[in-house]
Tab-separated table of C-alpha atoms in Angstrom:
chain	number	residue	atom	x	y	z
A	1	ASN	CA	0.000	0.000	0.000
A	2	ALA	CA	2.003	2.970	-1.314
A	3	GLY	CA	-0.599	5.664	-0.521
A	4	VAL	CA	-0.110	8.698	-2.771
A	5	THR	CA	2.809	8.627	-5.193
A	6	GLN	CA	4.144	11.433	-7.365
A	7	THR	CA	6.579	11.581	-10.258
A	8	PRO	CA	9.024	13.091	-10.846
A	9	LYS	CA	10.561	14.082	-7.505
A	10	PHE	CA	12.611	16.891	-9.022
A	11	GLN	CA	12.426	18.785	-12.303
A	12	VAL	CA	14.174	21.762	-13.836
A	13	LEU	CA	12.524	23.498	-16.784
A	14	LYS	CA	13.321	26.463	-18.949
A	15	THR	CA	10.757	29.208	-19.368
A	16	GLY	CA	8.216	28.193	-21.986
A	17	GLN	CA	8.734	24.449	-21.692
A	18	SER	CA	5.867	22.164	-20.813
A	19	MET	CA	5.628	19.218	-18.492
A	20	THR	CA	3.158	16.964	-16.732
A	21	LEU	CA	3.300	16.003	-13.082
A	22	GLN	CA	1.873	12.589	-12.355
A	23	CYS	CA	-0.001	11.474	-9.259
A	24	ALA	CA	-1.548	8.154	-8.305
A	25	GLN	CA	-3.271	6.809	-5.207
A	26	ASP	CA	-4.050	3.237	-4.240
A	27	MET	CA	-6.579	3.922	-1.467
A	28	ASN	CA	-9.654	3.839	-3.724
A	29	HIS	CA	-10.297	7.494	-2.921
A	30	ASN	CA	-12.838	9.504	-4.862
A	31	SER	CA	-11.309	12.971	-4.460
A	32	MET	CA	-7.869	14.188	-5.471
A	33	TYR	CA	-6.108	17.550	-5.235
A	34	TRP	CA	-3.110	19.481	-6.477
A	35	TYR	CA	-1.474	22.069	-4.206
A	36	ARG	CA	1.557	24.270	-4.515
A	37	GLN	CA	3.698	25.208	-1.543
A	38	ASP	CA	5.649	28.447	-1.426
A	39	PRO	CA	7.593	29.799	1.567
A	40	GLY	CA	5.389	31.704	3.991
A	41	MET	CA	2.216	30.982	2.032
A	42	GLY	CA	1.261	27.536	3.211
A	43	LEU	CA	-0.362	25.239	0.669
A	44	ARG	CA	-2.637	26.699	-1.977
A	45	LEU	CA	-5.104	24.619	-3.925
A	46	ILE	CA	-4.551	24.651	-7.690
A	47	TYR	CA	-7.205	22.202	-8.918
A	48	TYR	CA	-9.202	19.383	-7.467
A	49	SER	CA	-11.249	16.473	-8.672
A	50	ALA	CA	-14.225	15.592	-6.511
A	51	SER	CA	-14.738	12.308	-8.301
A	52	GLU	CA	-13.670	10.500	-11.432
A	53	GLY	CA	-14.690	12.523	-14.454
A	54	THR	CA	-14.894	15.920	-12.726
A	55	THR	CA	-12.354	18.675	-12.144
A	56	ASP	CA	-12.662	22.154	-10.672
A	57	LYS	CA	-10.472	25.183	-10.162
A	58	GLY	CA	-9.008	25.966	-6.802
A	59	GLU	CA	-7.438	29.130	-5.496
A	60	VAL	CA	-4.559	29.487	-8.007
A	61	PRO	CA	-5.440	27.694	-11.287
A	62	ASN	CA	-3.908	30.086	-13.817
A	63	GLY	CA	-1.191	28.506	-15.936
A	64	TYR	CA	-2.204	24.932	-15.103
A	65	ASN	CA	-4.437	22.228	-16.483
A	66	VAL	CA	-5.425	18.886	-14.974
A	67	SER	CA	-6.695	15.529	-16.094
A	68	ARG	CA	-8.401	12.909	-13.950
A	69	LEU	CA	-7.297	9.970	-16.014
A	70	ASN	CA	-9.162	7.392	-13.946
A	71	LYS	CA	-10.034	6.904	-10.288
A	72	ARG	CA	-6.384	6.340	-9.351
A	73	GLU	CA	-4.587	9.003	-11.363
A	74	PHE	CA	-4.699	12.803	-11.458
A	75	SER	CA	-2.135	14.719	-13.506
A	76	LEU	CA	-1.142	18.387	-13.513
A	77	ARG	CA	0.150	20.004	-16.689
A	78	LEU	CA	2.127	23.182	-17.159
A	79	GLU	CA	1.710	24.176	-20.810
A	80	SER	CA	4.241	27.011	-20.842
A	81	ALA	CA	6.257	27.152	-17.657
A	82	ALA	CA	7.091	30.497	-16.047
A	83	PRO	CA	9.562	31.314	-13.250
A	84	SER	CA	6.585	32.135	-11.009
A	85	GLN	CA	5.670	28.452	-11.142
A	86	THR	CA	8.852	27.487	-9.326
A	87	SER	CA	7.441	25.724	-6.297
A	88	VAL	CA	6.908	22.421	-4.544
A	89	TYR	CA	3.829	20.624	-5.830
A	90	PHE	CA	1.845	18.206	-3.703
A	91	CYS	CA	-0.844	15.820	-4.731
A	92	ALA	CA	-3.367	14.638	-2.145
A	93	SER	CA	-6.370	12.370	-1.954
A	94	HIS	CA	-9.459	12.012	0.227
A	95	SER	CA	-12.157	9.394	0.417
A	96	GLY	CA	-14.754	11.923	-0.696
A	97	LEU	CA	-17.266	10.157	1.528
A	98	TYR	CA	-16.999	11.752	4.960
A	99	GLU	CA	-15.911	15.279	5.820
A	100	THR	CA	-14.014	14.034	8.852
A	101	ASP	CA	-11.820	11.730	6.802
A	102	THR	CA	-8.149	12.543	6.453
A	103	GLN	CA	-6.568	13.991	3.347
A	104	TYR	CA	-3.372	12.102	2.463
A	105	PHE	CA	-0.404	13.698	0.745
A	106	GLY	CA	2.253	12.533	-1.659
A	107	PRO	CA	5.976	13.269	-1.179
A	108	GLY	CA	5.983	16.267	-3.516
A	109	THR	CA	7.634	17.389	-6.742
A	110	ARG	CA	10.210	20.166	-6.549
A	111	LEU	CA	10.013	22.218	-9.724
A	112	THR	CA	12.429	24.946	-10.754
A	113	VAL	CA	11.700	27.105	-13.800
A	114	LEU	CA	14.684	29.048	-15.094
B	1	ALA	CA	-15.145	31.875	3.414
B	2	GLN	CA	-13.149	30.062	6.023
B	3	SER	CA	-9.559	30.988	6.747
B	4	VAL	CA	-6.750	30.015	9.072
B	5	THR	CA	-4.106	32.178	10.735
B	6	GLN	CA	-1.020	30.740	12.343
B	7	LEU	CA	0.621	33.204	14.686
B	8	GLY	CA	4.382	33.088	14.374
B	9	SER	CA	6.121	31.821	11.268
B	10	HIS	CA	9.037	30.588	13.399
B	11	VAL	CA	9.013	29.177	16.926
B	12	SER	CA	12.179	28.159	18.748
B	13	VAL	CA	12.240	26.082	21.944
B	14	SER	CA	14.776	24.178	23.970
B	15	GLU	CA	14.664	20.421	24.161
B	16	GLY	CA	12.340	19.453	27.016
B	17	ALA	CA	10.422	22.737	26.928
B	18	LEU	CA	6.737	23.214	26.196
B	19	VAL	CA	5.767	23.513	22.553
B	20	LEU	CA	2.875	25.866	21.737
B	21	LEU	CA	1.917	26.546	18.140
B	22	ARG	CA	-1.002	28.882	17.627
B	23	CYS	CA	-3.842	28.563	15.153
B	24	ASN	CA	-6.960	30.712	14.831
B	25	TYR	CA	-9.701	30.098	12.334
B	26	SER	CA	-12.645	31.937	10.937
B	27	SER	CA	-15.648	30.055	9.685
B	28	SER	CA	-19.300	30.859	9.399
B	29	VAL	CA	-20.237	27.296	10.350
B	30	PRO	CA	-18.652	24.786	12.744
B	31	PRO	CA	-15.412	23.679	11.168
B	32	TYR	CA	-13.315	20.584	11.121
B	33	LEU	CA	-9.703	21.387	12.028
B	34	PHE	CA	-6.471	19.581	11.284
B	35	TRP	CA	-2.818	19.832	12.191
B	36	TYR	CA	-0.252	18.452	9.758
B	37	VAL	CA	3.514	18.138	10.149
B	38	GLN	CA	6.061	18.339	7.351
B	39	TYR	CA	9.569	17.064	7.943
B	40	PRO	CA	12.308	18.370	5.640
B	41	ASN	CA	11.898	17.286	2.024
B	42	GLN	CA	8.810	15.213	2.787
B	43	GLY	CA	5.084	15.425	2.289
B	44	LEU	CA	2.524	16.352	4.929
B	45	GLN	CA	1.533	13.892	7.627
B	46	LEU	CA	-1.565	14.201	9.802
B	47	LEU	CA	-0.851	14.893	13.475
B	48	LEU	CA	-4.418	15.165	14.726
B	49	LYS	CA	-7.875	16.382	13.808
B	50	TYR	CA	-10.926	17.899	15.456
B	51	THR	CA	-14.199	16.449	14.251
B	52	SER	CA	-16.524	17.729	17.018
B	53	ALA	CA	-16.411	14.496	19.032
B	54	ALA	CA	-14.193	15.979	21.768
B	55	THR	CA	-12.672	19.417	22.244
B	56	LEU	CA	-9.318	18.053	23.454
B	57	VAL	CA	-7.744	15.995	20.731
B	58	LYS	CA	-4.698	13.798	21.157
B	59	GLY	CA	-2.481	13.031	18.207
B	60	ILE	CA	0.681	11.217	17.340
B	61	ASN	CA	4.119	11.863	18.855
B	62	GLY	CA	2.679	13.293	22.087
B	63	PHE	CA	0.955	16.291	20.510
B	64	GLU	CA	-2.499	17.485	21.449
B	65	ALA	CA	-4.765	20.404	20.579
B	66	GLU	CA	-7.803	21.965	22.168
B	67	PHE	CA	-10.705	23.367	20.195
B	68	LYS	CA	-11.984	26.573	21.800
B	69	LYS	CA	-15.040	27.892	20.020
B	70	SER	CA	-15.205	31.096	22.094
B	71	GLU	CA	-11.658	31.961	21.046
B	72	THR	CA	-11.907	30.449	17.538
B	73	SER	CA	-8.627	28.712	18.279
B	74	PHE	CA	-7.070	25.287	17.857
B	75	HIS	CA	-3.589	25.599	19.328
B	76	LEU	CA	-1.151	22.703	19.174
B	77	THR	CA	0.849	21.748	22.269
B	78	LYS	CA	3.386	19.221	23.442
B	79	PRO	CA	4.604	19.187	27.056
B	80	SER	CA	8.226	18.382	26.290
B	81	ALA	CA	9.936	19.083	22.975
B	82	HIS	CA	12.234	16.554	21.380
B	83	MET	CA	14.859	17.201	18.754
B	84	SER	CA	12.868	15.056	16.340
B	85	ASP	CA	9.945	17.510	16.561
B	86	ALA	CA	11.837	20.034	14.439
B	87	ALA	CA	9.653	20.464	11.368
B	88	GLU	CA	7.085	22.756	9.787
B	89	TYR	CA	3.551	22.563	11.135
B	90	PHE	CA	0.388	23.491	9.286
B	91	CYS	CA	-3.081	24.144	10.630
B	92	ALA	CA	-5.934	23.543	8.184
B	93	VAL	CA	-9.696	24.008	8.225
B	94	ARG	CA	-12.511	22.284	6.409
B	95	LYS	CA	-15.899	23.875	6.613
B	96	SER	CA	-18.603	21.413	7.629
B	97	GLY	CA	-21.254	20.979	5.003
B	98	THR	CA	-18.791	21.362	2.160
B	99	SER	CA	-18.151	18.498	-0.092
B	100	TYR	CA	-15.085	16.840	-1.480
B	101	GLY	CA	-12.856	17.326	1.559
B	102	LYS	CA	-11.220	20.582	0.509
B	103	LEU	CA	-8.854	22.121	3.042
B	104	THR	CA	-7.695	25.688	3.612
B	105	PHE	CA	-4.209	25.889	5.103
B	106	GLY	CA	-2.483	28.388	7.335
B	107	GLN	CA	0.890	29.821	6.405
B	108	GLY	CA	2.842	27.300	8.444
B	109	THR	CA	5.068	27.524	11.541
B	110	ILE	CA	8.631	26.293	11.502
B	111	LEU	CA	9.576	24.734	14.832
B	112	THR	CA	13.238	24.714	15.802
B	113	VAL	CA	14.365	22.669	18.819
B	114	HIS	CA	17.656	23.565	20.471
B	115	PRO	CA	19.655	21.068	22.522
């Protein structure tokens, strides 16, 4: 039982390049999330998927797109990376059944955009 | 909209001293509250959560937090700090009645433990 996994762990991009961050969970959770973490700002929600087949914008969606590929997988795409997208990206999942359930996090992807 | 404020971006204590990390929330309806810990270069791990069953919540690694509605607070405490407690701590709120488990996080507090 791996929980929430993310690939890659580290990535360096040049401005204008594109990339996709991958996330998978093996807990049969309905809901999945993408956050970015910046110093002094906590975690901010980029996009979330309440259930398979649905996605919605979070607090900071500009410059990102997502795909809920199936119940297990939720990817985040940067179409044209900018230095402002240098951050640590976390994927998380939640059962989607009970509000008191815990949200579980992956280990993160550290992205640098030059 | 609900929000969370963590007072103090950095807290420094000596080993064996009391740890107190402050969290205040604002929510128009009773919230669910969570404390997460992040060790260097790792993801977030749940320490404890308030789900309205009891106002004093005990978590892992000797941490506990008390929900005080009158003060809109959910401060995290540990009686005696250990070197291994050095990490960043995040308070988060989920408004009851919302769906899909979304969380709103505070800015984080970095805890340093001195020998």
